[in-house]
Amino acid sequence: MKTRLVVIVGPTAVGKTALALDLAERFGGEIIGADSRQVYRGMDIGTAKPSADERARIPHHLIDIVAPDEVLSLGQYRDLATRCIAEISARGRLPFMVGGTGQYVKAIVEGWTVPEVAPDMALRAQWEQEAREHGPQMLYARLQAADPVAASRVDARNVRRVIRYLEVCTATGRPVSELQRKEPPPYDMLQIGLTLPRPALYRRIDERVDAMIAGGLVDEVRALLARGYSTDLPSMSSFGYKQIAAYLAGQLTLAQAIESTKKETRRFVQRQYAWFRLDDPNIVWLDADARATMRAGEIVATSLGQV
């Protein structure tokens, strides 16, 4: 019998955490984070991590597992998530994978075989410098030449991902798209997606950013910088962190930093919908309204044969 797995996806600020908590509580579940920013310790406010009370209410996994200057590869995440799913199921609990990082989710639900290539920090620094001096399009053109299939799967502005693909191509001498295979995952899966019309979603994003500022995001970034974490780190490129760091350096006003954070987060939503498509037949999409929790509960109960 396959292991049951419930996956909750959707764009930033749509309400995935609240839904997951309610469902996990009702169905005896534990939550596995699928967010590439919430893995970093000390980065709580700007990543909208579940609160201490929420984590006390339901066990959470794959949150706070690396320092801001450490690297967590997609392959490492896949292995950790796979282990978590097995351990939760072995305890007689229902695993809920929850998050908006498309690659993390797809690696599990589509059974990706991810090439194990260690990071080359010197090469990464060289390419990052090139991107700063000549623009990200130059690196993207290099990836298009080396692996057009992989290039078609990534936004040219996502310098970190472009560099990772180039890194794998360089280390192995083979296109990363050739190394990434898919094997049927050993799960009985239910995927639930939450969505909202863009105007409503953008309002939630703006409200969330304002709440982060009110909740102490400036002090959180100041503390990270004081501990020696560089703004060049991938972790510090997260929305909000790089803008507040620029504000603290006198490069932006606070109002400009806030507006830039909101704008970049809205743009990120567009990329999330490219990963989690509204026409994906494997995802049951629900409007994130007052009835979402009730409807999602009915869907999960039906999938578990509890109706």
XYZ file of C-alpha atoms in Angstrom:
307
model
C 0.000 0.000 0.000
C 1.359 3.392 -0.956
C 2.102 6.034 1.667
C -0.550 8.741 1.802
C 0.628 12.301 1.247
C -1.381 15.520 1.191
C 0.254 18.448 -0.609
C -0.959 22.022 -0.171
C 0.342 24.534 -2.686
C -0.380 28.030 -3.913
C 1.122 31.483 -4.110
C 2.618 33.533 -1.308
C 0.149 34.962 1.245
C -2.831 32.944 -0.016
C -3.388 31.166 3.319
C -1.617 27.793 3.010
C -0.329 27.760 6.595
C -3.726 28.335 8.202
C -5.357 25.674 6.032
C -2.592 23.148 6.728
C -2.848 23.680 10.474
C -6.605 23.090 10.463
C -6.369 19.980 8.292
C -3.417 18.506 10.168
C -5.227 18.987 13.441
C -8.384 17.340 12.132
C -6.724 14.378 10.435
C -3.824 13.662 12.788
C -1.123 15.099 10.586
C 2.315 16.654 10.704
C 3.552 19.402 8.407
C 6.609 19.290 6.141
C 7.718 22.712 4.964
C 8.290 23.203 1.234
C 9.668 26.732 1.392
C 13.237 27.484 0.338
C 13.468 30.505 2.674
C 11.951 29.044 5.823
C 14.813 26.537 6.004
C 17.106 29.316 7.329
C 17.518 29.820 11.058
C 17.135 33.361 12.338
C 15.076 34.451 9.332
C 11.605 34.295 10.804
C 9.633 37.458 10.171
C 10.564 38.040 6.540
C 9.891 34.406 5.578
C 6.494 34.306 7.321
C 7.384 31.184 9.264
C 4.715 29.493 11.353
C 4.762 31.002 14.814
C 5.989 29.213 17.926
C 2.366 28.658 18.951
C 1.527 27.169 15.559
C 4.521 24.848 15.711
C 3.522 23.788 19.216
C 0.033 23.050 17.938
C 1.208 20.785 15.096
C 4.699 19.261 14.593
C 6.567 20.976 11.743
C 9.557 19.660 9.803
C 12.220 21.140 7.476
C 12.034 24.596 9.021
C 15.132 26.156 10.659
C 17.484 23.443 9.410
C 20.435 25.470 8.029
C 22.237 28.700 8.889
C 21.853 31.674 6.517
C 25.354 31.093 5.126
C 24.834 27.383 4.466
C 23.623 25.800 1.240
C 20.722 23.354 1.032
C 20.645 21.765 -2.410
C 17.502 20.505 -4.069
C 18.826 16.967 -3.766
C 19.364 17.404 -0.033
C 15.861 18.787 0.397
C 14.378 15.892 -1.572
C 16.192 13.344 0.597
C 15.156 15.060 3.839
C 11.540 15.405 2.742
C 11.385 11.777 1.618
C 12.701 10.681 5.011
C 10.199 12.906 6.842
C 7.275 11.495 4.868
C 8.329 7.943 5.715
C 8.865 8.695 9.419
C 5.559 10.547 9.835
C 3.673 7.745 8.103
C 5.448 5.130 10.257
C 4.110 6.938 13.340
C 0.592 6.485 12.006
C 0.296 10.169 11.211
C -0.648 11.846 7.922
C 2.124 13.874 6.241
C 1.154 17.270 4.837
C 3.686 18.920 2.524
C 3.000 22.659 2.508
C 4.705 25.472 0.659
C 5.156 27.595 -2.403
C 8.624 26.615 -3.633
C 7.849 24.904 -6.906
C 11.051 22.916 -7.225
C 10.781 21.502 -3.724
C 7.218 20.331 -4.307
C 7.775 19.012 -7.824
C 10.867 17.075 -6.763
C 8.620 15.041 -4.466
C 5.322 14.808 -6.338
C 6.962 14.081 -9.707
C 9.745 11.866 -8.345
C 12.687 13.886 -9.611
C 16.104 12.279 -9.622
C 18.336 15.252 -8.816
C 22.046 15.245 -9.817
C 24.303 15.243 -6.759
C 26.821 17.980 -7.529
C 28.508 19.799 -4.643
C 28.436 23.616 -4.766
C 31.522 25.288 -6.235
C 31.607 28.502 -4.229
C 34.486 30.063 -6.195
C 32.724 29.481 -9.510
C 29.458 30.779 -8.089
C 31.157 33.963 -6.910
C 32.675 34.468 -10.352
C 29.324 34.088 -12.112
C 27.540 36.276 -9.568
C 30.103 39.000 -10.249
C 29.517 38.640 -13.992
C 25.773 38.968 -13.462
C 26.273 42.154 -11.446
C 28.628 43.666 -14.021
C 26.950 42.577 -17.259
C 23.405 41.699 -16.246
C 21.694 38.327 -15.751
C 20.912 37.927 -19.443
C 24.557 37.156 -20.179
C 24.547 34.158 -17.844
C 21.170 33.067 -19.143
C 22.475 33.093 -22.726
C 25.294 30.827 -21.588
C 22.775 28.411 -20.110
C 20.695 28.519 -23.292
C 23.772 27.448 -25.232
C 24.694 24.688 -22.763
C 21.214 23.339 -22.044
C 18.262 24.958 -23.863
C 15.780 22.607 -22.178
C 16.884 23.641 -18.679
C 16.942 27.299 -19.766
C 13.303 27.055 -20.826
C 12.394 26.022 -17.261
C 13.931 28.980 -15.452
C 13.354 32.734 -15.380
C 16.386 34.576 -16.754
C 16.206 36.902 -13.744
C 16.614 33.997 -11.322
C 20.401 34.286 -11.216
C 20.812 31.757 -8.408
C 18.966 29.026 -10.323
C 20.720 29.831 -13.622
C 24.058 29.554 -11.841
C 23.113 26.218 -10.290
C 22.198 24.779 -13.681
C 25.456 26.054 -15.159
C 27.326 24.606 -12.188
C 25.876 21.136 -12.799
C 26.582 21.334 -16.530
C 30.161 22.373 -15.861
C 30.828 19.723 -13.210
C 29.325 16.814 -15.125
C 29.914 17.846 -18.717
C 26.260 16.972 -19.399
C 23.057 19.032 -19.629
C 21.247 19.196 -16.304
C 17.978 18.413 -18.116
C 19.520 15.101 -19.171
C 20.470 14.278 -15.578
C 17.095 15.183 -14.096
C 14.854 12.160 -14.510
C 11.429 11.428 -13.131
C 10.423 8.211 -11.413
C 6.866 7.485 -10.250
C 6.746 8.539 -6.574
C 5.688 5.885 -4.043
C 2.816 7.973 -2.680
C -0.953 8.017 -2.764
C -1.132 11.766 -3.241
C -3.771 14.416 -2.899
C -2.747 17.878 -4.082
C -4.808 20.872 -2.994
C -4.139 24.344 -4.360
C -5.316 27.627 -2.897
C -5.834 30.598 -5.189
C -7.306 34.086 -5.223
C -8.004 36.678 -7.905
C -4.863 38.759 -8.367
C -6.240 42.030 -6.880
C -7.249 40.242 -3.673
C -3.975 38.338 -3.518
C -1.937 41.493 -4.052
C -3.825 43.172 -1.213
C -2.895 40.275 1.058
C 0.735 40.575 0.001
C 0.772 44.294 0.770
C -0.839 43.663 4.155
C 1.660 40.917 4.934
C 4.651 43.124 4.107
C 3.241 45.926 6.278
C 2.747 43.413 9.104
C 6.343 42.201 8.732
C 7.629 45.756 9.093
C 5.411 46.315 12.133
C 6.547 42.959 13.522
C 10.244 43.864 13.518
C 11.674 42.947 10.116
C 14.098 45.884 10.207
C 15.538 44.686 13.512
C 15.711 41.098 12.223
C 17.777 42.164 9.201
C 19.955 44.425 11.342
C 20.688 41.490 13.659
C 21.606 39.208 10.731
C 23.999 41.790 9.327
C 25.520 42.309 12.787
C 26.219 38.557 12.953
C 28.258 38.876 9.784
C 25.832 37.483 7.217
C 26.618 39.139 3.894
C 24.000 40.635 1.604
C 25.608 38.551 -1.164
C 24.334 35.307 0.386
C 21.430 33.586 -1.424
C 19.460 33.650 1.829
C 19.782 37.412 2.069
C 18.434 37.840 -1.465
C 14.977 36.943 -0.144
C 12.234 39.491 -0.655
C 12.342 41.996 2.146
C 15.809 41.116 3.382
C 17.743 42.644 0.510
C 15.477 45.710 0.469
C 15.762 46.317 4.213
C 19.522 45.748 4.015
C 19.644 48.434 1.317
C 17.644 50.726 3.589
C 20.042 50.110 6.484
C 22.950 50.895 4.138
C 21.347 54.210 3.220
C 20.661 53.133 -0.366
C 16.854 53.255 -0.056
C 14.372 55.012 2.158
C 12.197 52.754 4.277
C 9.188 53.598 2.111
C 11.133 52.636 -1.015
C 12.273 49.375 0.577
C 8.712 48.481 1.521
C 7.334 49.273 -1.924
C 10.125 47.318 -3.627
C 9.410 44.304 -1.415
C 5.738 44.393 -2.311
C 6.480 44.761 -6.012
C 8.991 41.882 -6.127
C 6.688 39.609 -4.147
C 3.862 40.263 -6.607
C 6.221 39.429 -9.450
C 7.223 36.219 -7.683
C 3.570 35.170 -7.579
C 3.586 35.060 -11.371
C 6.462 32.564 -11.268
C 4.660 30.477 -8.657
C 1.645 30.153 -10.928
C 3.992 28.906 -13.634
C 4.976 26.045 -11.296
C 1.479 25.417 -9.942
C -0.753 25.827 -12.960
C -4.472 26.386 -12.537
C -5.094 23.891 -15.340
C -3.013 21.143 -13.707
C -5.377 18.145 -13.483
C -3.417 16.767 -10.515
C -4.240 19.763 -8.294
C -7.682 20.370 -6.794
C -7.907 24.157 -6.780
C -9.991 25.999 -4.191
C -10.700 29.677 -3.801
C -9.127 30.895 -0.562
C -12.393 32.159 0.874
C -14.282 31.498 4.100
C -15.415 28.080 2.825
C -11.962 26.829 1.812
C -11.214 24.954 5.036
C -14.570 23.171 5.025
C -14.270 22.175 1.365
C -10.647 21.052 1.762
C -11.632 18.978 4.780
C -14.326 17.226 2.764
C -11.836 16.485 -0.014
C -9.270 15.036 2.407
C -11.927 12.988 4.214
C -13.127 11.556 0.909
C -9.586 10.649 -0.122
C -9.088 8.858 3.198
C -12.400 7.022 2.886
C -13.859 8.792 5.917
C -17.191 9.687 4.324
